[in-house]
């Protein structure tokens, strides 16, 4: 369940049909239950390439600076519609700013300088490499990515095929235990890729073996960019609460960023759901957490009671992107259907939140406060 992953939104324009070959072929009635499950998982896994192509489109047109995006696209790129590129820009910049402020915020206490990020369904996301190519370099932090083994294997192959990417991983070595024998897991002092189906976390009695590399004492930011949306609601909930109530003790400060579709009952939302369904894509938590208020209530259940600055992509664009940056982005491509942009942007939300504990006064007053502030750089 890679992130960032907006399913191929080109199919949402004016009810346009699905891309050929996706979610079609053998009928579900001719498959066994196991084959049907694998087929559905494959569709979800493949949406990572949709996101990668969208990211590369935004990069090549000048919306974003990401020299690593091209490495993770299989096959030729594809220019997306202007509203898709703008949506990719807003989502990426908003989350990047939150992550940067979390990582780069400093403390007078040396024991609080190291932090940790856990990216759920990370797929081909390049954020770790972009952070480590930043000037000045970031302070030490741990970065964990969790995804299906199929996706982690592809990512590790891409990384190990590029000396530039390998050189950005602090402490990387070619020792045999750095990469698992089957090529699906990577473990270094700073960067860990976990091949794991998140659905198992609802039933495990012991942490998965690779989770020993997660430090449950470090201030931690959890990211889900269109990841939990693909899980049944009870499994999406149990995934988050596994981290908030089982893996991390109450004394560890946690932050959570959710990026998900909303508003399925609007006319546009119904078209979105219908067109994605023709590709076999089901947004499983969409109706339970259908609007911003439902998303805020969800986070309170998870234990995140502070910093719930939920906004739609349209709200972020209108309220948080500075005027000069709007002018720069508007100059890249003509968005001649403003109403269509607002419809699309109003159906995705970004929700940063934090869980505060009195034992970490610095994080309470400074570092995690930044998680509730969306500003473009």
CSV table of C-alpha atoms in Angstrom, one decimal:
chain,number,residue,atom,x,y,z
A,1,UNK,CA,0.0,0.0,0.0
A,2,UNK,CA,2.5,2.6,-1.1
A,3,UNK,CA,2.3,6.2,-0.5
A,4,UNK,CA,1.9,8.9,-1.7
A,5,UNK,CA,-0.8,7.3,-3.7
A,6,UNK,CA,-3.6,9.1,-5.3
A,7,UNK,CA,-5.1,6.4,-7.6
A,8,UNK,CA,-4.8,7.5,-11.3
A,9,UNK,CA,-7.0,10.5,-11.1
A,10,UNK,CA,-7.0,11.1,-14.8
A,11,UNK,CA,-9.9,8.6,-14.8
A,12,UNK,CA,-12.0,11.0,-12.6
A,13,UNK,CA,-12.3,13.7,-15.2
A,14,UNK,CA,-15.9,13.9,-16.6
A,15,UNK,CA,-16.5,10.2,-15.7
A,16,UNK,CA,-13.8,9.0,-18.1
A,17,UNK,CA,-13.4,5.2,-18.2
A,18,UNK,CA,-10.6,3.3,-16.6
A,19,UNK,CA,-7.2,2.7,-18.0
A,20,UNK,CA,-7.0,-0.4,-20.1
A,21,UNK,CA,-5.8,-3.6,-18.6
A,22,UNK,CA,-6.2,-2.6,-14.9
A,23,UNK,CA,-8.6,-4.4,-12.8
A,24,UNK,CA,-9.8,-6.4,-15.7
A,25,UNK,CA,-9.2,-9.9,-17.1
A,26,UNK,CA,-10.2,-13.1,-15.2
A,27,UNK,CA,-13.6,-12.7,-13.6
A,28,UNK,CA,-13.8,-13.0,-9.9
A,29,UNK,CA,-16.3,-15.8,-10.1
A,30,UNK,CA,-13.6,-18.0,-11.8
A,31,UNK,CA,-11.0,-17.5,-9.0
A,32,UNK,CA,-10.6,-19.2,-5.7
A,33,UNK,CA,-10.8,-17.1,-2.6
A,34,UNK,CA,-7.1,-17.0,-2.2
A,35,UNK,CA,-6.6,-16.0,-5.8
A,36,UNK,CA,-9.2,-13.3,-5.5
A,37,UNK,CA,-7.4,-11.9,-2.4
A,38,UNK,CA,-4.0,-11.9,-4.3
A,39,UNK,CA,-5.6,-10.2,-7.3
A,40,UNK,CA,-7.0,-7.4,-5.1
A,41,UNK,CA,-3.7,-7.0,-3.3
A,42,UNK,CA,-2.0,-6.7,-6.7
A,43,UNK,CA,-4.3,-3.9,-7.8
A,44,UNK,CA,-3.5,-2.0,-4.6
A,45,UNK,CA,0.3,-2.6,-4.9
A,46,UNK,CA,0.2,-1.4,-8.5
A,47,UNK,CA,-1.2,2.0,-7.6
A,48,UNK,CA,2.3,2.8,-6.4
A,49,UNK,CA,3.3,3.3,-10.0
A,50,UNK,CA,0.3,5.6,-10.5
A,51,UNK,CA,1.7,7.7,-7.7
A,52,UNK,CA,5.3,7.5,-9.1
A,53,UNK,CA,4.2,8.6,-12.5
A,54,UNK,CA,2.2,11.5,-11.1
A,55,UNK,CA,5.2,12.6,-9.0
A,56,UNK,CA,7.5,12.4,-12.0
A,57,UNK,CA,5.1,14.5,-14.1
A,58,UNK,CA,5.0,17.2,-11.4
A,59,UNK,CA,8.8,17.1,-11.2
A,60,UNK,CA,9.4,17.3,-14.9
A,61,UNK,CA,7.1,20.3,-15.2
A,62,UNK,CA,8.8,22.2,-12.4
A,63,UNK,CA,6.2,21.9,-9.6
A,64,UNK,CA,8.6,19.9,-7.4
A,65,UNK,CA,12.3,19.4,-7.0
A,66,UNK,CA,12.9,15.6,-6.7
A,67,UNK,CA,15.9,14.3,-8.6
A,68,UNK,CA,15.1,10.8,-7.4
A,69,UNK,CA,11.6,10.5,-8.8
A,70,UNK,CA,12.7,9.2,-12.2
A,71,UNK,CA,14.6,6.3,-10.6
A,72,UNK,CA,11.4,4.7,-9.3
A,73,UNK,CA,9.2,4.9,-12.4
A,74,UNK,CA,8.9,1.7,-14.4
A,75,UNK,CA,8.7,2.4,-18.1
A,76,UNK,CA,8.1,5.8,-19.7
A,77,UNK,CA,6.6,8.7,-17.8
A,78,UNK,CA,3.3,10.3,-18.6
A,79,UNK,CA,2.3,13.9,-18.4
A,80,UNK,CA,-0.7,14.3,-16.1
A,81,UNK,CA,-3.5,16.9,-16.4
A,82,UNK,CA,-2.7,20.3,-14.8
A,83,UNK,CA,-5.1,19.7,-11.9
A,84,UNK,CA,-3.4,16.4,-11.1
A,85,UNK,CA,0.0,18.0,-11.1
A,86,UNK,CA,-1.2,20.8,-8.8
A,87,UNK,CA,-2.8,18.3,-6.5
A,88,UNK,CA,0.5,16.3,-6.3
A,89,UNK,CA,2.4,19.5,-5.6
A,90,UNK,CA,0.1,20.7,-2.8
A,91,UNK,CA,0.0,17.3,-1.1
A,92,UNK,CA,3.8,16.7,-1.4
A,93,UNK,CA,4.7,20.2,-0.2
A,94,UNK,CA,2.3,20.2,2.7
A,95,UNK,CA,3.6,16.8,4.1
A,96,UNK,CA,7.2,17.6,3.3
A,97,UNK,CA,7.0,20.8,5.3
A,98,UNK,CA,5.6,18.9,8.3
A,99,UNK,CA,8.3,16.3,8.0
A,100,UNK,CA,11.1,18.8,7.6
A,101,UNK,CA,10.0,20.7,10.7
A,102,UNK,CA,9.8,17.6,12.7
A,103,UNK,CA,13.2,16.4,11.7
A,104,UNK,CA,15.1,19.7,11.7
A,105,UNK,CA,13.7,21.1,14.9
A,106,UNK,CA,16.3,21.2,17.6
A,107,UNK,CA,16.4,20.9,21.3
A,108,UNK,CA,18.8,22.1,24.0
A,109,UNK,CA,18.7,18.6,25.4
A,110,UNK,CA,20.9,16.2,23.5
A,111,UNK,CA,18.8,13.3,24.5
A,112,UNK,CA,15.9,14.6,22.4
A,113,UNK,CA,17.8,15.3,19.2
A,114,UNK,CA,17.2,12.0,17.6
A,115,UNK,CA,13.8,11.3,16.1
A,116,UNK,CA,12.0,8.6,14.1
A,117,UNK,CA,9.7,8.4,11.2
A,118,UNK,CA,7.5,5.4,10.2
A,119,UNK,CA,6.0,5.6,6.8
A,120,UNK,CA,3.1,3.2,6.2
A,121,UNK,CA,2.8,1.8,2.7
A,122,UNK,CA,5.8,3.8,1.6
A,123,UNK,CA,6.2,2.1,-1.8
A,124,UNK,CA,8.4,4.2,-4.1
A,125,UNK,CA,8.3,7.3,-1.9
A,126,UNK,CA,11.6,9.3,-2.1
A,127,UNK,CA,11.2,11.3,1.1
A,128,UNK,CA,14.1,9.6,2.9
A,129,UNK,CA,16.5,10.4,0.1
A,130,UNK,CA,15.3,14.0,-0.3
A,131,UNK,CA,15.8,14.6,3.4
A,132,UNK,CA,19.4,13.3,3.2
A,133,UNK,CA,20.1,15.4,0.2
A,134,UNK,CA,19.0,18.5,2.0
A,135,UNK,CA,21.6,21.3,2.7
A,136,UNK,CA,22.3,21.6,5.6
A,137,UNK,CA,22.1,17.9,6.3
A,138,UNK,CA,19.5,16.8,8.8
A,139,UNK,CA,20.3,15.7,12.4
A,140,UNK,CA,20.4,12.0,13.0
A,141,UNK,CA,17.0,10.2,12.7
A,142,UNK,CA,15.7,6.8,12.0
A,143,UNK,CA,13.5,6.1,9.0
A,144,UNK,CA,11.2,3.1,8.6
A,145,UNK,CA,9.2,2.1,5.6
A,146,UNK,CA,6.6,-0.6,5.7
A,147,UNK,CA,5.0,-2.2,2.6
A,148,UNK,CA,4.1,-5.4,0.8
A,149,UNK,CA,7.1,-7.6,0.1
A,150,UNK,CA,6.5,-7.2,-3.7
A,151,UNK,CA,6.9,-3.4,-3.4
A,152,UNK,CA,9.8,-3.5,-1.0
A,153,UNK,CA,11.7,-5.9,-3.2
A,154,UNK,CA,11.3,-3.5,-6.2
A,155,UNK,CA,12.4,-0.5,-4.1
A,156,UNK,CA,15.5,-2.3,-2.8
A,157,UNK,CA,16.5,-3.4,-6.3
A,158,UNK,CA,16.2,0.2,-7.4
A,159,UNK,CA,18.2,1.5,-4.5
A,160,UNK,CA,21.0,-1.0,-4.8
A,161,UNK,CA,21.3,-0.3,-8.5
A,162,UNK,CA,22.1,3.3,-7.9
A,163,UNK,CA,25.3,4.4,-6.2
A,164,UNK,CA,23.8,7.9,-5.7
A,165,UNK,CA,21.0,6.5,-3.6
A,166,UNK,CA,23.3,4.2,-1.7
A,167,UNK,CA,25.6,7.1,-0.8
A,168,UNK,CA,22.7,8.9,0.8
A,169,UNK,CA,22.0,6.1,3.3
A,170,UNK,CA,24.1,6.9,6.5
A,171,UNK,CA,25.9,3.7,7.7
A,172,UNK,CA,25.0,1.6,4.6
A,173,UNK,CA,27.3,-1.4,4.1
A,174,UNK,CA,27.4,-4.3,1.7
A,175,UNK,CA,27.4,-6.8,4.6
A,176,UNK,CA,25.2,-9.8,4.0
A,177,UNK,CA,22.8,-8.9,6.8
A,178,UNK,CA,22.0,-5.5,5.3
A,179,UNK,CA,19.6,-7.0,2.8
A,180,UNK,CA,17.6,-10.1,3.4
A,181,UNK,CA,18.3,-13.2,1.4
A,182,UNK,CA,15.1,-12.8,-0.6
A,183,UNK,CA,15.7,-9.2,-1.2
A,184,UNK,CA,12.6,-7.8,0.4
A,185,UNK,CA,14.1,-6.3,3.6
A,186,UNK,CA,16.8,-3.7,4.2
A,187,UNK,CA,18.3,-2.7,7.5
A,188,UNK,CA,20.9,-0.1,8.2
A,189,UNK,CA,21.7,2.1,11.2
A,190,UNK,CA,19.5,4.8,9.8
A,191,UNK,CA,17.1,3.3,7.2
A,192,UNK,CA,14.9,0.3,7.5
A,193,UNK,CA,12.5,-1.2,4.9
A,194,UNK,CA,10.1,-3.7,6.3
A,195,UNK,CA,8.3,-6.2,4.1
A,196,UNK,CA,5.0,-6.5,5.9
A,197,UNK,CA,1.3,-6.7,5.3
A,198,UNK,CA,-0.1,-4.2,7.8
A,199,UNK,CA,-3.2,-6.3,8.2
A,200,UNK,CA,-1.4,-8.8,10.4
A,201,UNK,CA,-0.8,-6.2,13.1
A,202,UNK,CA,-4.4,-6.7,14.3
A,203,UNK,CA,-3.6,-10.3,15.4
A,204,UNK,CA,0.1,-10.5,16.4
A,205,UNK,CA,1.0,-11.3,20.0
A,206,UNK,CA,4.6,-10.4,19.5
A,207,UNK,CA,6.1,-7.6,17.4
A,208,UNK,CA,7.2,-8.7,14.0
A,209,UNK,CA,10.9,-9.6,14.0
A,210,UNK,CA,12.0,-6.6,11.9
A,211,UNK,CA,10.3,-4.2,14.3
A,212,UNK,CA,13.2,-4.7,16.8
A,213,UNK,CA,14.8,-1.9,14.8
A,214,UNK,CA,12.0,0.5,15.8
A,215,UNK,CA,13.0,2.5,18.9
A,216,UNK,CA,9.9,2.8,21.0
A,217,UNK,CA,11.5,5.6,23.2
A,218,UNK,CA,12.1,8.1,20.4
A,219,UNK,CA,9.7,10.9,19.4
A,220,UNK,CA,8.1,9.4,16.4
A,221,UNK,CA,6.1,10.7,13.4
A,222,UNK,CA,3.8,8.2,11.6
A,223,UNK,CA,2.8,8.9,8.0
A,224,UNK,CA,-0.1,7.4,6.0
A,225,UNK,CA,-0.5,8.9,2.5
A,226,UNK,CA,-3.5,7.0,1.0
A,227,UNK,CA,-2.4,3.8,2.7
A,228,UNK,CA,-5.0,3.1,5.5
A,229,UNK,CA,-7.8,3.9,3.1
A,230,UNK,CA,-7.3,0.5,1.4
A,231,UNK,CA,-7.8,-1.4,4.6
A,232,UNK,CA,-11.2,-2.5,6.0
A,233,UNK,CA,-12.1,0.1,8.7
A,234,UNK,CA,-11.5,-2.2,11.7
A,235,UNK,CA,-8.0,-3.2,10.3
A,236,UNK,CA,-7.1,0.5,9.6
A,237,UNK,CA,-8.1,1.3,13.2
A,238,UNK,CA,-6.2,-1.6,14.7
A,239,UNK,CA,-3.1,-0.8,12.6
A,240,UNK,CA,-2.9,2.7,14.1
A,241,UNK,CA,-3.7,1.6,17.6
A,242,UNK,CA,-1.0,-1.1,17.4
A,243,UNK,CA,1.5,1.7,17.2
A,244,UNK,CA,-0.2,4.1,19.6
A,245,UNK,CA,-1.2,1.5,22.3
A,246,UNK,CA,1.0,-1.5,21.8
A,247,UNK,CA,4.3,-0.7,20.3
A,248,UNK,CA,4.8,2.7,21.8
A,249,UNK,CA,4.3,3.4,25.5
A,250,UNK,CA,2.3,6.4,26.6
A,251,UNK,CA,5.4,8.3,27.5
A,252,UNK,CA,6.6,8.4,23.9
A,253,UNK,CA,5.4,11.5,21.9
A,254,UNK,CA,3.8,10.5,18.7
A,255,UNK,CA,2.7,12.5,15.7
A,256,UNK,CA,0.5,11.2,12.8
A,257,UNK,CA,-0.1,12.6,9.3
A,258,UNK,CA,-3.1,11.2,7.4
A,259,UNK,CA,-3.7,12.0,3.7
A,260,UNK,CA,-6.9,10.5,2.4
A,261,UNK,CA,-9.9,11.0,0.1
A,262,UNK,CA,-13.1,12.3,1.7
A,263,UNK,CA,-16.7,13.4,0.7
A,264,UNK,CA,-17.9,10.2,-1.2
A,265,UNK,CA,-21.5,11.4,-1.2
A,266,UNK,CA,-21.1,14.5,-3.4
A,267,UNK,CA,-21.7,14.2,-7.1
A,268,UNK,CA,-17.9,14.3,-7.7
A,269,UNK,CA,-17.3,11.8,-5.0
A,270,UNK,CA,-19.7,9.4,-6.4
A,271,UNK,CA,-18.0,9.6,-9.8
A,272,UNK,CA,-14.6,9.1,-8.1
A,273,UNK,CA,-15.7,6.0,-6.3
A,274,UNK,CA,-17.5,4.6,-9.4
A,275,UNK,CA,-14.5,5.0,-11.7
A,276,UNK,CA,-12.0,3.7,-9.2
A,277,UNK,CA,-14.3,0.6,-8.7
A,278,UNK,CA,-14.1,-0.1,-12.4
A,279,UNK,CA,-10.3,-0.6,-11.9
A,280,UNK,CA,-10.9,-2.8,-8.9
A,281,UNK,CA,-9.8,-0.1,-6.4
A,282,UNK,CA,-12.0,0.1,-3.3
A,283,UNK,CA,-11.4,2.9,-0.8
A,284,UNK,CA,-12.5,0.9,2.2
A,285,UNK,CA,-12.5,3.5,5.0
A,286,UNK,CA,-14.0,6.3,2.8
A,287,UNK,CA,-17.6,6.0,4.1
A,288,UNK,CA,-16.7,5.6,7.8
A,289,UNK,CA,-14.4,8.6,7.7
A,290,UNK,CA,-16.2,10.6,5.1
A,291,UNK,CA,-15.5,14.2,6.1
A,292,UNK,CA,-13.1,16.3,8.1
A,293,UNK,CA,-15.1,16.0,11.3
A,294,UNK,CA,-15.3,12.2,11.1
A,295,UNK,CA,-11.5,12.2,10.5
A,296,UNK,CA,-10.9,14.4,13.6
A,297,UNK,CA,-13.2,12.1,15.7
A,298,UNK,CA,-11.2,9.1,14.4
A,299,UNK,CA,-8.0,10.6,15.6
A,300,UNK,CA,-9.4,11.3,19.1
A,301,UNK,CA,-10.3,7.6,19.3
A,302,UNK,CA,-6.7,6.7,18.4
A,303,UNK,CA,-5.5,8.9,21.3
A,304,UNK,CA,-4.5,12.0,19.3
A,305,UNK,CA,-6.2,14.8,21.1
A,306,UNK,CA,-4.1,17.8,20.1
A,307,UNK,CA,-3.1,19.5,16.9
A,308,UNK,CA,-5.8,18.3,14.7
A,309,UNK,CA,-5.4,20.9,11.9
A,310,UNK,CA,-7.4,19.0,9.3
A,311,UNK,CA,-7.7,20.7,5.9
A,312,UNK,CA,-8.7,19.8,2.4
A,313,UNK,CA,-6.1,20.2,-0.4
A,314,UNK,CA,-8.1,23.1,-1.6
A,315,UNK,CA,-7.9,24.7,1.8
A,316,UNK,CA,-4.2,24.3,2.0
A,317,UNK,CA,-3.8,25.8,-1.5
A,318,UNK,CA,-6.0,28.8,-0.7
A,319,UNK,CA,-4.8,29.5,2.8
A,320,UNK,CA,-1.3,28.2,3.2
A,321,UNK,CA,0.5,28.6,-0.1
A,322,UNK,CA,2.1,32.1,-0.3
A,323,UNK,CA,0.9,34.4,-3.1
A,324,UNK,CA,4.3,34.4,-4.9
A,325,UNK,CA,4.4,30.6,-4.8
A,326,UNK,CA,0.9,30.4,-6.2
A,327,UNK,CA,2.0,32.7,-9.0
A,328,UNK,CA,5.0,30.5,-9.8
A,329,UNK,CA,2.9,27.3,-9.9
A,330,UNK,CA,0.1,29.0,-11.9
A,331,UNK,CA,2.8,30.0,-14.5
A,332,UNK,CA,3.8,26.4,-15.0
A,333,UNK,CA,0.6,25.3,-16.7
A,334,UNK,CA,-2.8,26.8,-17.4
A,335,UNK,CA,-5.5,25.5,-15.2
A,336,UNK,CA,-8.5,26.7,-17.2
A,337,UNK,CA,-11.1,24.7,-15.3
A,338,UNK,CA,-10.8,26.2,-11.8
A,339,UNK,CA,-14.1,24.7,-10.6
A,340,UNK,CA,-12.9,21.3,-11.5
A,341,UNK,CA,-9.6,21.9,-9.6
A,342,UNK,CA,-11.6,22.9,-6.6
A,343,UNK,CA,-13.8,19.9,-6.8
A,344,UNK,CA,-10.9,17.6,-7.0
A,345,UNK,CA,-8.9,19.4,-4.2
A,346,UNK,CA,-12.0,19.4,-2.0
A,347,UNK,CA,-12.1,15.6,-1.9
A,348,UNK,CA,-8.7,15.0,-0.4
A,349,UNK,CA,-7.6,16.0,3.1
A,350,UNK,CA,-4.4,16.3,5.0
A,351,UNK,CA,-4.6,15.8,8.8
A,352,UNK,CA,-1.5,16.4,11.0
A,353,UNK,CA,-2.0,15.7,14.7
A,354,UNK,CA,0.1,14.9,17.8
A,355,UNK,CA,-0.1,13.0,21.0
A,356,UNK,CA,1.4,15.0,23.8
A,357,UNK,CA,2.8,13.8,27.1
A,358,UNK,CA,4.0,16.0,30.0
A,359,UNK,CA,7.3,14.1,30.2
A,360,UNK,CA,8.5,15.8,26.9
A,361,UNK,CA,7.9,19.5,27.5
A,362,UNK,CA,10.2,20.5,24.7
A,363,UNK,CA,8.2,18.5,22.1
A,364,UNK,CA,5.0,19.7,23.6
A,365,UNK,CA,5.9,23.3,23.2
A,366,UNK,CA,7.9,23.3,20.1
A,367,UNK,CA,8.7,20.3,17.8
A,368,UNK,CA,5.3,18.6,17.7
A,369,UNK,CA,3.6,22.0,17.7
A,370,UNK,CA,5.0,22.3,14.2
A,371,UNK,CA,3.0,19.3,13.1
A,372,UNK,CA,-0.2,21.4,13.3
A,373,UNK,CA,1.2,24.2,11.1
A,374,UNK,CA,1.1,23.8,7.3
A,375,UNK,CA,3.4,26.2,5.4
A,376,UNK,CA,5.1,25.9,2.1
A,377,UNK,CA,8.8,26.4,2.0
